Amino acid sequence: MSTKLKAMHTPIFWAEGHPGPLSREGWTLEIGGLVERPMRLTFEEILALPRRVVPARLTSVTRWSVFGHWGGLHLDDLLELTGVEEGAAYVRFFSHRLIYTTSVPLPIARREHSLLAYEFDGEPLNADYGGPIRAFIPYLWGYKSAKSIVRLELTAYAIPGYWEVRGYSEEATILPSLIHDVNTHRWRRIRGGDEITEFLD
Ligand SMILES: Nc1nc2c(c(=O)[nH]1)N[C@H]1C(S)=C(S)[C@@H](COP(=O)(O)O)O[C@H]1N2
Ligand SMILES: [Mo]
C-alpha cells in the first residue's frame, strides 16, 4: 500500500500525531450537517459508488508537490444520495480522532479533480498518506486535504480548522511559487490556482 508515494519520499504530515495503522475493515464515513438524509457509509458501500481517477498534484504550503493518478469517490456522487439543504456552502472534513478538521467551499470540493481519495496510482492509501480515505483538493494548499476522514459536514460558514486557527489562511489559494517536485526531485515553478497538473518549467 502506498509503495509509490513512499518510494518517492513523499512527506508524511500528521500534525496531531500519527494514528498508527488504519484499516478499511470497520471504517465508516458519516455525512451530516446541511444534508437532507444524513448517513453513515461503510468502506464497502463507498467502494460500491462510482470510482473516479484524476491526474493531479497535491501541493503543500511548505512548498512541495506530488503528482499522480488519484482514485476515489467524487463528492457529487455522495451528495446525490444525501441531498443538499439550502444554505450549504462549505464541506467540513473531520480526520480520525476529530482533532484535525478543515473546511472547503462546496463549489471547490465539487470540482472535477477534487475527491474523497482512497488510491494513488492504483494503490490503496495506507494510514501514512491518509488511508483508508482522505480529502483530495488539488486546487488548494494541501492542508485542506484532510487525511483519514471519518466525518463530513455541510455547513453554512467556514469553521476554522487545525491549521486555520494557527494562522494559515481560510482560502488556502495556491500562490505562484518555487516548489520541490517530489516526483523528479527538482525545483519547479508553479503558477498556482487552477494549474493542478502541469508545471511551468
Ligand atoms: N489529519 C491530518 N490531515 C492532514 C494533515 C495533518 O497533519 N493531519 N496535514 C495536511 C497537510 S499540511 C498536507 S500538505 C497534506 C500532506 O499529505 P501527506 O501527508 O499524505 O503527504 O495532508 C494534509 N492533511
Ligand atoms: Mo501542507
PDB file of N, CA and C in Angstrom, residues 21-114:
ATOM      1  N   PRO A  21      -1.532   2.129  12.267  1.00  0.00           N
ATOM      2  CA  PRO A  21      -2.201   1.522  11.114  1.00  0.00           C
ATOM      3  C   PRO A  21      -3.716   1.711  11.192  1.00  0.00           C
ATOM      4  N   LEU A  22      -4.316   1.969  10.048  1.00  0.00           N
ATOM      5  CA  LEU A  22      -5.775   2.113   9.972  1.00  0.00           C
ATOM      6  C   LEU A  22      -6.250   1.177   8.871  1.00  0.00           C
ATOM      7  N   SER A  23      -7.413   0.579   9.091  1.00  0.00           N
ATOM      8  CA  SER A  23      -7.884  -0.450   8.172  1.00  0.00           C
ATOM      9  C   SER A  23      -9.216  -0.058   7.530  1.00  0.00           C
ATOM     10  N   ARG A  24      -9.396  -0.537   6.294  1.00  0.00           N
ATOM     11  CA  ARG A  24     -10.691  -0.344   5.629  1.00  0.00           C
ATOM     12  C   ARG A  24     -11.796  -1.104   6.373  1.00  0.00           C
ATOM     13  N   GLU A  25     -11.402  -2.199   6.982  1.00  0.00           N
ATOM     14  CA  GLU A  25     -12.359  -3.040   7.697  1.00  0.00           C
ATOM     15  C   GLU A  25     -12.860  -2.299   8.937  1.00  0.00           C
ATOM     16  N   GLY A  26     -14.159  -2.116   9.021  1.00  0.00           N
ATOM     17  CA  GLY A  26     -14.755  -1.434  10.161  1.00  0.00           C
ATOM     18  C   GLY A  26     -14.757   0.084  10.036  1.00  0.00           C
ATOM     19  N   TRP A  27     -14.141   0.616   8.949  1.00  0.00           N
ATOM     20  CA  TRP A  27     -14.107   2.071   8.760  1.00  0.00           C
ATOM     21  C   TRP A  27     -15.480   2.567   8.336  1.00  0.00           C
ATOM     22  N   THR A  28     -15.920   3.675   8.921  1.00  0.00           N
ATOM     23  CA  THR A  28     -17.170   4.259   8.445  1.00  0.00           C
ATOM     24  C   THR A  28     -16.972   5.749   8.224  1.00  0.00           C
ATOM     25  N   LEU A  29     -17.727   6.276   7.297  1.00  0.00           N
ATOM     26  CA  LEU A  29     -17.710   7.691   6.964  1.00  0.00           C
ATOM     27  C   LEU A  29     -19.118   8.234   7.173  1.00  0.00           C
ATOM     28  N   GLU A  30     -19.223   9.228   8.049  1.00  0.00           N
ATOM     29  CA  GLU A  30     -20.509   9.830   8.386  1.00  0.00           C
ATOM     30  C   GLU A  30     -20.694  11.104   7.580  1.00  0.00           C
ATOM     31  N   ILE A  31     -21.880  11.349   7.075  1.00  0.00           N
ATOM     32  CA  ILE A  31     -22.166  12.592   6.347  1.00  0.00           C
ATOM     33  C   ILE A  31     -23.346  13.246   7.038  1.00  0.00           C
ATOM     34  N   GLY A  32     -23.109  14.474   7.524  1.00  0.00           N
ATOM     35  CA  GLY A  32     -24.160  15.154   8.277  1.00  0.00           C
ATOM     36  C   GLY A  32     -24.158  16.645   8.021  1.00  0.00           C
ATOM     37  N   GLY A  33     -24.758  17.383   8.918  1.00  0.00           N
ATOM     38  CA  GLY A  33     -24.895  18.820   8.728  1.00  0.00           C
ATOM     39  C   GLY A  33     -26.053  19.118   7.782  1.00  0.00           C
ATOM     40  N   LEU A  34     -25.842  20.057   6.851  1.00  0.00           N
ATOM     41  CA  LEU A  34     -26.926  20.529   5.986  1.00  0.00           C
ATOM     42  C   LEU A  34     -27.182  19.588   4.802  1.00  0.00           C
ATOM     43  N   VAL A  35     -27.466  18.336   5.129  1.00  0.00           N
ATOM     44  CA  VAL A  35     -27.871  17.373   4.096  1.00  0.00           C
ATOM     45  C   VAL A  35     -29.285  16.908   4.418  1.00  0.00           C
ATOM     46  N   GLU A  36     -29.998  16.467   3.389  1.00  0.00           N
ATOM     47  CA  GLU A  36     -31.387  16.045   3.607  1.00  0.00           C
ATOM     48  C   GLU A  36     -31.470  14.690   4.289  1.00  0.00           C
ATOM     49  N   ARG A  37     -30.512  13.822   3.962  1.00  0.00           N
ATOM     50  CA  ARG A  37     -30.518  12.463   4.518  1.00  0.00           C
ATOM     51  C   ARG A  37     -29.140  12.150   5.091  1.00  0.00           C
ATOM     52  N   PRO A  38     -28.920  12.474   6.370  1.00  0.00           N
ATOM     53  CA  PRO A  38     -27.623  12.149   6.981  1.00  0.00           C
ATOM     54  C   PRO A  38     -27.395  10.645   6.890  1.00  0.00           C
ATOM     55  N   MET A  39     -26.176  10.220   6.671  1.00  0.00           N
ATOM     56  CA  MET A  39     -25.911   8.776   6.613  1.00  0.00           C
ATOM     57  C   MET A  39     -24.506   8.423   7.045  1.00  0.00           C
ATOM     58  N   ARG A  40     -24.330   7.123   7.244  1.00  0.00           N
ATOM     59  CA  ARG A  40     -23.028   6.585   7.613  1.00  0.00           C
ATOM     60  C   ARG A  40     -22.747   5.437   6.650  1.00  0.00           C
ATOM     61  N   LEU A  41     -21.656   5.546   5.924  1.00  0.00           N
ATOM     62  CA  LEU A  41     -21.319   4.529   4.932  1.00  0.00           C
ATOM     63  C   LEU A  41     -20.155   3.677   5.423  1.00  0.00           C
ATOM     64  N   THR A  42     -20.236   2.386   5.150  1.00  0.00           N
ATOM     65  CA  THR A  42     -19.081   1.518   5.403  1.00  0.00           C
ATOM     66  C   THR A  42     -18.131   1.669   4.214  1.00  0.00           C
ATOM     67  N   PHE A  43     -16.911   1.166   4.375  1.00  0.00           N
ATOM     68  CA  PHE A  43     -15.966   1.270   3.259  1.00  0.00           C
ATOM     69  C   PHE A  43     -16.461   0.473   2.054  1.00  0.00           C
ATOM     70  N   GLU A  44     -17.112  -0.639   2.306  1.00  0.00           N
ATOM     71  CA  GLU A  44     -17.683  -1.437   1.219  1.00  0.00           C
ATOM     72  C   GLU A  44     -18.700  -0.627   0.422  1.00  0.00           C
ATOM     73  N   GLU A  45     -19.519   0.128   1.145  1.00  0.00           N
ATOM     74  CA  GLU A  45     -20.535   0.953   0.476  1.00  0.00           C
ATOM     75  C   GLU A  45     -19.878   2.085  -0.317  1.00  0.00           C
ATOM     76  N   ILE A  46     -18.771   2.609   0.207  1.00  0.00           N
ATOM     77  CA  ILE A  46     -18.034   3.646  -0.517  1.00  0.00           C
ATOM     78  C   ILE A  46     -17.493   3.068  -1.827  1.00  0.00           C
ATOM     79  N   LEU A  47     -16.947   1.857  -1.747  1.00  0.00           N
ATOM     80  CA  LEU A  47     -16.371   1.219  -2.944  1.00  0.00           C
ATOM     81  C   LEU A  47     -17.432   0.873  -3.980  1.00  0.00           C
ATOM     82  N   ALA A  48     -18.666   0.727  -3.535  1.00  0.00           N
ATOM     83  CA  ALA A  48     -19.751   0.395  -4.473  1.00  0.00           C
ATOM     84  C   ALA A  48     -20.207   1.624  -5.256  1.00  0.00           C
ATOM     85  N   LEU A  49     -19.821   2.805  -4.803  1.00  0.00           N
ATOM     86  CA  LEU A  49     -20.175   4.033  -5.533  1.00  0.00           C
ATOM     87  C   LEU A  49     -19.155   4.243  -6.664  1.00  0.00           C
ATOM     88  N   PRO A  50     -19.486   5.063  -7.678  1.00  0.00           N
ATOM     89  CA  PRO A  50     -18.577   5.207  -8.820  1.00  0.00           C
ATOM     90  C   PRO A  50     -17.174   5.629  -8.384  1.00  0.00           C
ATOM     91  N   ARG A  51     -16.172   4.984  -8.971  1.00  0.00           N
ATOM     92  CA  ARG A  51     -14.779   5.297  -8.674  1.00  0.00           C
ATOM     93  C   ARG A  51     -14.254   6.208  -9.781  1.00  0.00           C
ATOM     94  N   ARG A  52     -13.701   7.346  -9.365  1.00  0.00           N
ATOM     95  CA  ARG A  52     -13.140   8.289 -10.344  1.00  0.00           C
ATOM     96  C   ARG A  52     -11.639   8.300 -10.189  1.00  0.00           C
ATOM     97  N   VAL A  53     -10.938   8.517 -11.300  1.00  0.00           N
ATOM     98  CA  VAL A  53      -9.485   8.641 -11.258  1.00  0.00           C
ATOM     99  C   VAL A  53      -9.124   9.962 -11.916  1.00  0.00           C
ATOM    100  N   VAL A  54      -8.353  10.780 -11.214  1.00  0.00           N
ATOM    101  CA  VAL A  54      -7.986  12.098 -11.751  1.00  0.00           C
ATOM    102  C   VAL A  54      -6.462  12.291 -11.684  1.00  0.00           C
ATOM    103  N   PRO A  55      -5.889  12.884 -12.759  1.00  0.00           N
ATOM    104  CA  PRO A  55      -4.474  13.228 -12.705  1.00  0.00           C
ATOM    105  C   PRO A  55      -4.336  14.592 -12.046  1.00  0.00           C
ATOM    106  N   ALA A  56      -3.602  14.684 -10.961  1.00  0.00           N
ATOM    107  CA  ALA A  56      -3.463  15.978 -10.286  1.00  0.00           C
ATOM    108  C   ALA A  56      -2.365  15.911  -9.232  1.00  0.00           C
ATOM    109  N   ARG A  57      -1.974  17.095  -8.776  1.00  0.00           N
ATOM    110  CA  ARG A  57      -0.932  17.224  -7.768  1.00  0.00           C
ATOM    111  C   ARG A  57      -1.499  17.666  -6.431  1.00  0.00           C
ATOM    112  N   LEU A  58      -0.939  17.104  -5.385  1.00  0.00           N
ATOM    113  CA  LEU A  58      -1.162  17.606  -4.023  1.00  0.00           C
ATOM    114  C   LEU A  58       0.005  18.551  -3.748  1.00  0.00           C
ATOM    115  N   THR A  59      -0.295  19.784  -3.345  1.00  0.00           N
ATOM    116  CA  THR A  59       0.752  20.802  -3.185  1.00  0.00           C
ATOM    117  C   THR A  59       0.684  21.401  -1.790  1.00  0.00           C
ATOM    118  N   SER A  60       1.776  21.287  -1.051  1.00  0.00           N
ATOM    119  CA  SER A  60       1.799  21.780   0.326  1.00  0.00           C
ATOM    120  C   SER A  60       2.270  23.224   0.375  1.00  0.00           C
ATOM    121  N   VAL A  61       1.700  23.949   1.329  1.00  0.00           N
ATOM    122  CA  VAL A  61       2.130  25.322   1.595  1.00  0.00           C
ATOM    123  C   VAL A  61       3.602  25.339   2.030  1.00  0.00           C
ATOM    124  N   THR A  62       4.125  24.192   2.460  1.00  0.00           N
ATOM    125  CA  THR A  62       5.544  24.089   2.812  1.00  0.00           C
ATOM    126  C   THR A  62       6.404  23.839   1.571  1.00  0.00           C
ATOM    127  N   ARG A  63       5.783  24.010   0.384  1.00  0.00           N
ATOM    128  CA  ARG A  63       6.488  24.060  -0.901  1.00  0.00           C
ATOM    129  C   ARG A  63       7.039  22.735  -1.403  1.00  0.00           C
ATOM    130  N   TRP A  64       6.176  21.732  -1.426  1.00  0.00           N
ATOM    131  CA  TRP A  64       6.464  20.530  -2.202  1.00  0.00           C
ATOM    132  C   TRP A  64       5.164  20.096  -2.862  1.00  0.00           C
ATOM    133  N   SER A  65       5.309  19.281  -3.922  1.00  0.00           N
ATOM    134  CA  SER A  65       4.131  18.844  -4.645  1.00  0.00           C
ATOM    135  C   SER A  65       4.372  17.443  -5.198  1.00  0.00           C
ATOM    136  N   VAL A  66       3.343  16.603  -5.141  1.00  0.00           N
ATOM    137  CA  VAL A  66       3.446  15.247  -5.683  1.00  0.00           C
ATOM    138  C   VAL A  66       2.316  15.017  -6.674  1.00  0.00           C
ATOM    139  N   PHE A  67       2.693  14.475  -7.840  1.00  0.00           N
ATOM    140  CA  PHE A  67       1.725  14.236  -8.913  1.00  0.00           C
ATOM    141  C   PHE A  67       1.407  12.756  -9.018  1.00  0.00           C
ATOM    142  N   GLY A  68       0.156  12.458  -9.341  1.00  0.00           N
ATOM    143  CA  GLY A  68      -0.205  11.068  -9.622  1.00  0.00           C
ATOM    144  C   GLY A  68      -1.651  10.972 -10.046  1.00  0.00           C
ATOM    145  N   HIS A  69      -2.084   9.740 -10.255  1.00  0.00           N
ATOM    146  CA  HIS A  69      -3.484   9.481 -10.590  1.00  0.00           C
ATOM    147  C   HIS A  69      -4.187   9.055  -9.310  1.00  0.00           C
ATOM    148  N   TRP A  70      -4.952   9.983  -8.778  1.00  0.00           N
ATOM    149  CA  TRP A  70      -5.662   9.761  -7.514  1.00  0.00           C
ATOM    150  C   TRP A  70      -7.027   9.158  -7.823  1.00  0.00           C
ATOM    151  N   GLY A  71      -7.387   8.142  -7.066  1.00  0.00           N
ATOM    152  CA  GLY A  71      -8.679   7.485  -7.297  1.00  0.00           C
ATOM    153  C   GLY A  71      -9.547   7.587  -6.067  1.00  0.00           C
ATOM    154  N   GLY A  72     -10.834   7.703  -6.294  1.00  0.00           N
ATOM    155  CA  GLY A  72     -11.743   7.762  -5.153  1.00  0.00           C
ATOM    156  C   GLY A  72     -13.136   8.149  -5.575  1.00  0.00           C
ATOM    157  N   LEU A  73     -13.837   8.654  -4.581  1.00  0.00           N
ATOM    158  CA  LEU A  73     -15.246   8.988  -4.743  1.00  0.00           C
ATOM    159  C   LEU A  73     -15.373  10.484  -5.013  1.00  0.00           C
ATOM    160  N   HIS A  74     -16.201  10.827  -5.996  1.00  0.00           N
ATOM    161  CA  HIS A  74     -16.456  12.241  -6.243  1.00  0.00           C
ATOM    162  C   HIS A  74     -17.590  12.702  -5.333  1.00  0.00           C
ATOM    163  N   LEU A  75     -17.404  13.879  -4.738  1.00  0.00           N
ATOM    164  CA  LEU A  75     -18.381  14.355  -3.749  1.00  0.00           C
ATOM    165  C   LEU A  75     -19.804  14.418  -4.325  1.00  0.00           C
ATOM    166  N   ASP A  76     -19.925  14.779  -5.606  1.00  0.00           N
ATOM    167  CA  ASP A  76     -21.259  14.858  -6.212  1.00  0.00           C
ATOM    168  C   ASP A  76     -22.004  13.523  -6.141  1.00  0.00           C
ATOM    169  N   ASP A  77     -21.259  12.433  -6.312  1.00  0.00           N
ATOM    170  CA  ASP A  77     -21.905  11.116  -6.284  1.00  0.00           C
ATOM    171  C   ASP A  77     -22.423  10.796  -4.886  1.00  0.00           C
ATOM    172  N   LEU A  78     -21.724  11.315  -3.881  1.00  0.00           N
ATOM    173  CA  LEU A  78     -22.165  11.130  -2.498  1.00  0.00           C
ATOM    174  C   LEU A  78     -23.358  12.049  -2.190  1.00  0.00           C
ATOM    175  N   LEU A  79     -23.271  13.296  -2.650  1.00  0.00           N
ATOM    176  CA  LEU A  79     -24.332  14.260  -2.335  1.00  0.00           C
ATOM    177  C   LEU A  79     -25.635  13.944  -3.065  1.00  0.00           C
ATOM    178  N   GLU A  80     -25.519  13.158  -4.139  1.00  0.00           N
ATOM    179  CA  GLU A  80     -26.721  12.703  -4.816  1.00  0.00           C
ATOM    180  C   GLU A  80     -27.528  11.799  -3.879  1.00  0.00           C
ATOM    181  N   LEU A  81     -26.838  11.036  -3.069  1.00  0.00           N
ATOM    182  CA  LEU A  81     -27.503  10.149  -2.104  1.00  0.00           C
ATOM    183  C   LEU A  81     -28.070  10.931  -0.926  1.00  0.00           C
ATOM    184  N   THR A  82     -27.294  11.893  -0.429  1.00  0.00           N
ATOM    185  CA  THR A  82     -27.681  12.563   0.818  1.00  0.00           C
ATOM    186  C   THR A  82     -28.598  13.761   0.578  1.00  0.00           C
ATOM    187  N   GLY A  83     -28.532  14.330  -0.635  1.00  0.00           N
ATOM    188  CA  GLY A  83     -29.225  15.589  -0.878  1.00  0.00           C
ATOM    189  C   GLY A  83     -28.502  16.724  -0.172  1.00  0.00           C
ATOM    190  N   VAL A  84     -28.740  17.945  -0.641  1.00  0.00           N
ATOM    191  CA  VAL A  84     -28.072  19.124  -0.070  1.00  0.00           C
ATOM    192  C   VAL A  84     -29.146  20.103   0.363  1.00  0.00           C
ATOM    193  N   GLU A  85     -29.093  20.548   1.599  1.00  0.00           N
ATOM    194  CA  GLU A  85     -30.071  21.530   2.082  1.00  0.00           C
ATOM    195  C   GLU A  85     -29.673  22.925   1.648  1.00  0.00           C
ATOM    196  N   GLU A  86     -30.678  23.772   1.539  1.00  0.00           N
ATOM    197  CA  GLU A  86     -30.418  25.144   1.154  1.00  0.00           C
ATOM    198  C   GLU A  86     -29.488  25.805   2.174  1.00  0.00           C
ATOM    199  N   GLY A  87     -28.589  26.622   1.669  1.00  0.00           N
ATOM    200  CA  GLY A  87     -27.685  27.334   2.571  1.00  0.00           C
ATOM    201  C   GLY A  87     -26.357  26.628   2.787  1.00  0.00           C
ATOM    202  N   ALA A  88     -26.234  25.397   2.316  1.00  0.00           N
ATOM    203  CA  ALA A  88     -24.954  24.689   2.465  1.00  0.00           C
ATOM    204  C   ALA A  88     -23.925  25.375   1.567  1.00  0.00           C
ATOM    205  N   ALA A  89     -22.797  25.765   2.139  1.00  0.00           N
ATOM    206  CA  ALA A  89     -21.787  26.486   1.369  1.00  0.00           C
ATOM    207  C   ALA A  89     -20.386  25.900   1.516  1.00  0.00           C
ATOM    208  N   TYR A  90     -20.184  25.102   2.555  1.00  0.00           N
ATOM    209  CA  TYR A  90     -18.856  24.516   2.810  1.00  0.00           C
ATOM    210  C   TYR A  90     -19.007  23.049   3.151  1.00  0.00           C
ATOM    211  N   VAL A  91     -17.932  22.308   2.901  1.00  0.00           N
ATOM    212  CA  VAL A  91     -17.857  20.960   3.456  1.00  0.00           C
ATOM    213  C   VAL A  91     -16.718  20.956   4.463  1.00  0.00           C
ATOM    214  N   ARG A  92     -17.049  20.480   5.657  1.00  0.00           N
ATOM    215  CA  ARG A  92     -16.065  20.406   6.735  1.00  0.00           C
ATOM    216  C   ARG A  92     -15.648  18.951   6.904  1.00  0.00           C
ATOM    217  N   PHE A  93     -14.341  18.718   6.828  1.00  0.00           N
ATOM    218  CA  PHE A  93     -13.803  17.362   6.953  1.00  0.00           C
ATOM    219  C   PHE A  93     -13.291  17.145   8.372  1.00  0.00           C
ATOM    220  N   PHE A  94     -13.520  15.956   8.901  1.00  0.00           N
ATOM    221  CA  PHE A  94     -13.010  15.553  10.214  1.00  0.00           C
ATOM    222  C   PHE A  94     -12.125  14.332  10.030  1.00  0.00           C
ATOM    223  N   SER A  95     -10.873  14.460  10.453  1.00  0.00           N
ATOM    224  CA  SER A  95      -9.971  13.315  10.414  1.00  0.00           C
ATOM    225  C   SER A  95     -10.223  12.408  11.603  1.00  0.00           C
ATOM    226  N   HIS A  96      -9.763  11.192  11.473  1.00  0.00           N
ATOM    227  CA  HIS A  96      -9.735  10.206  12.548  1.00  0.00           C
ATOM    228  C   HIS A  96      -9.331  10.890  13.863  1.00  0.00           C
ATOM    229  N   ARG A  97     -10.019  10.633  14.932  1.00  0.00           N
ATOM    230  CA  ARG A  97      -9.791  11.221  16.267  1.00  0.00           C
ATOM    231  C   ARG A  97     -10.314  12.650  16.383  1.00  0.00           C
ATOM    232  N   LEU A  98     -10.805  13.218  15.267  1.00  0.00           N
ATOM    233  CA  LEU A  98     -11.535  14.503  15.273  1.00  0.00           C
ATOM    234  C   LEU A  98     -10.698  15.694  15.738  1.00  0.00           C
ATOM    235  N   ILE A  99      -9.379  15.576  15.754  1.00  0.00           N
ATOM    236  CA  ILE A  99      -8.518  16.691  16.160  1.00  0.00           C
ATOM    237  C   ILE A  99      -8.252  17.595  14.958  1.00  0.00           C
ATOM    238  N   TYR A 100      -8.022  16.967  13.801  1.00  0.00           N
ATOM    239  CA  TYR A 100      -7.722  17.716  12.576  1.00  0.00           C
ATOM    240  C   TYR A 100      -9.009  17.898  11.784  1.00  0.00           C
ATOM    241  N   THR A 101      -9.365  19.161  11.566  1.00  0.00           N
ATOM    242  CA  THR A 101     -10.539  19.466  10.743  1.00  0.00           C
ATOM    243  C   THR A 101     -10.150  20.571   9.773  1.00  0.00           C
ATOM    244  N   THR A 102     -10.930  20.737   8.721  1.00  0.00           N
ATOM    245  CA  THR A 102     -10.748  21.867   7.811  1.00  0.00           C
ATOM    246  C   THR A 102     -12.011  22.004   6.971  1.00  0.00           C
ATOM    247  N   SER A 103     -12.268  23.204   6.457  1.00  0.00           N
ATOM    248  CA  SER A 103     -13.463  23.462   5.650  1.00  0.00           C
ATOM    249  C   SER A 103     -13.077  23.900   4.248  1.00  0.00           C
ATOM    250  N   VAL A 104     -13.839  23.440   3.274  1.00  0.00           N
ATOM    251  CA  VAL A 104     -13.578  23.753   1.860  1.00  0.00           C
ATOM    252  C   VAL A 104     -14.883  24.262   1.245  1.00  0.00           C
ATOM    253  N   PRO A 105     -14.825  25.357   0.468  1.00  0.00           N
ATOM    254  CA  PRO A 105     -16.050  25.820  -0.191  1.00  0.00           C
ATOM    255  C   PRO A 105     -16.646  24.694  -1.053  1.00  0.00           C
ATOM    256  N   LEU A 106     -17.944  24.513  -0.947  1.00  0.00           N
ATOM    257  CA  LEU A 106     -18.620  23.420  -1.650  1.00  0.00           C
ATOM    258  C   LEU A 106     -18.306  23.403  -3.156  1.00  0.00           C
ATOM    259  N   PRO A 107     -18.321  24.558  -3.836  1.00  0.00           N
ATOM    260  CA  PRO A 107     -18.042  24.508  -5.280  1.00  0.00           C
ATOM    261  C   PRO A 107     -16.640  23.968  -5.603  1.00  0.00           C
ATOM    262  N   ILE A 108     -15.675  24.214  -4.721  1.00  0.00           N
ATOM    263  CA  ILE A 108     -14.322  23.691  -4.975  1.00  0.00           C
ATOM    264  C   ILE A 108     -14.272  22.194  -4.669  1.00  0.00           C
ATOM    265  N   ALA A 109     -14.948  21.795  -3.586  1.00  0.00           N
ATOM    266  CA  ALA A 109     -14.984  20.371  -3.231  1.00  0.00           C
ATOM    267  C   ALA A 109     -15.724  19.551  -4.288  1.00  0.00           C
ATOM    268  N   ARG A 110     -16.581  20.219  -5.087  1.00  0.00           N
ATOM    269  CA  ARG A 110     -17.346  19.512  -6.112  1.00  0.00           C
ATOM    270  C   ARG A 110     -16.703  19.591  -7.485  1.00  0.00           C
ATOM    271  N   ARG A 111     -15.550  20.275  -7.582  1.00  0.00           N
ATOM    272  CA  ARG A 111     -14.899  20.370  -8.889  1.00  0.00           C
ATOM    273  C   ARG A 111     -14.390  19.018  -9.349  1.00  0.00           C
ATOM    274  N   GLU A 112     -14.119  18.957 -10.663  1.00  0.00           N
ATOM    275  CA  GLU A 112     -13.814  17.683 -11.310  1.00  0.00           C
ATOM    276  C   GLU A 112     -12.675  16.912 -10.631  1.00  0.00           C
ATOM    277  N   HIS A 113     -11.614  17.611 -10.241  1.00  0.00           N
ATOM    278  CA  HIS A 113     -10.434  16.911  -9.722  1.00  0.00           C
ATOM    279  C   HIS A 113     -10.392  16.822  -8.192  1.00  0.00           C
ATOM    280  N   SER A 114     -11.462  17.200  -7.520  1.00  0.00           N
ATOM    281  CA  SER A 114     -11.499  17.015  -6.064  1.00  0.00           C
ATOM    282  C   SER A 114     -12.145  15.671  -5.770  1.00  0.00           C
TER     283      SER A 114
END
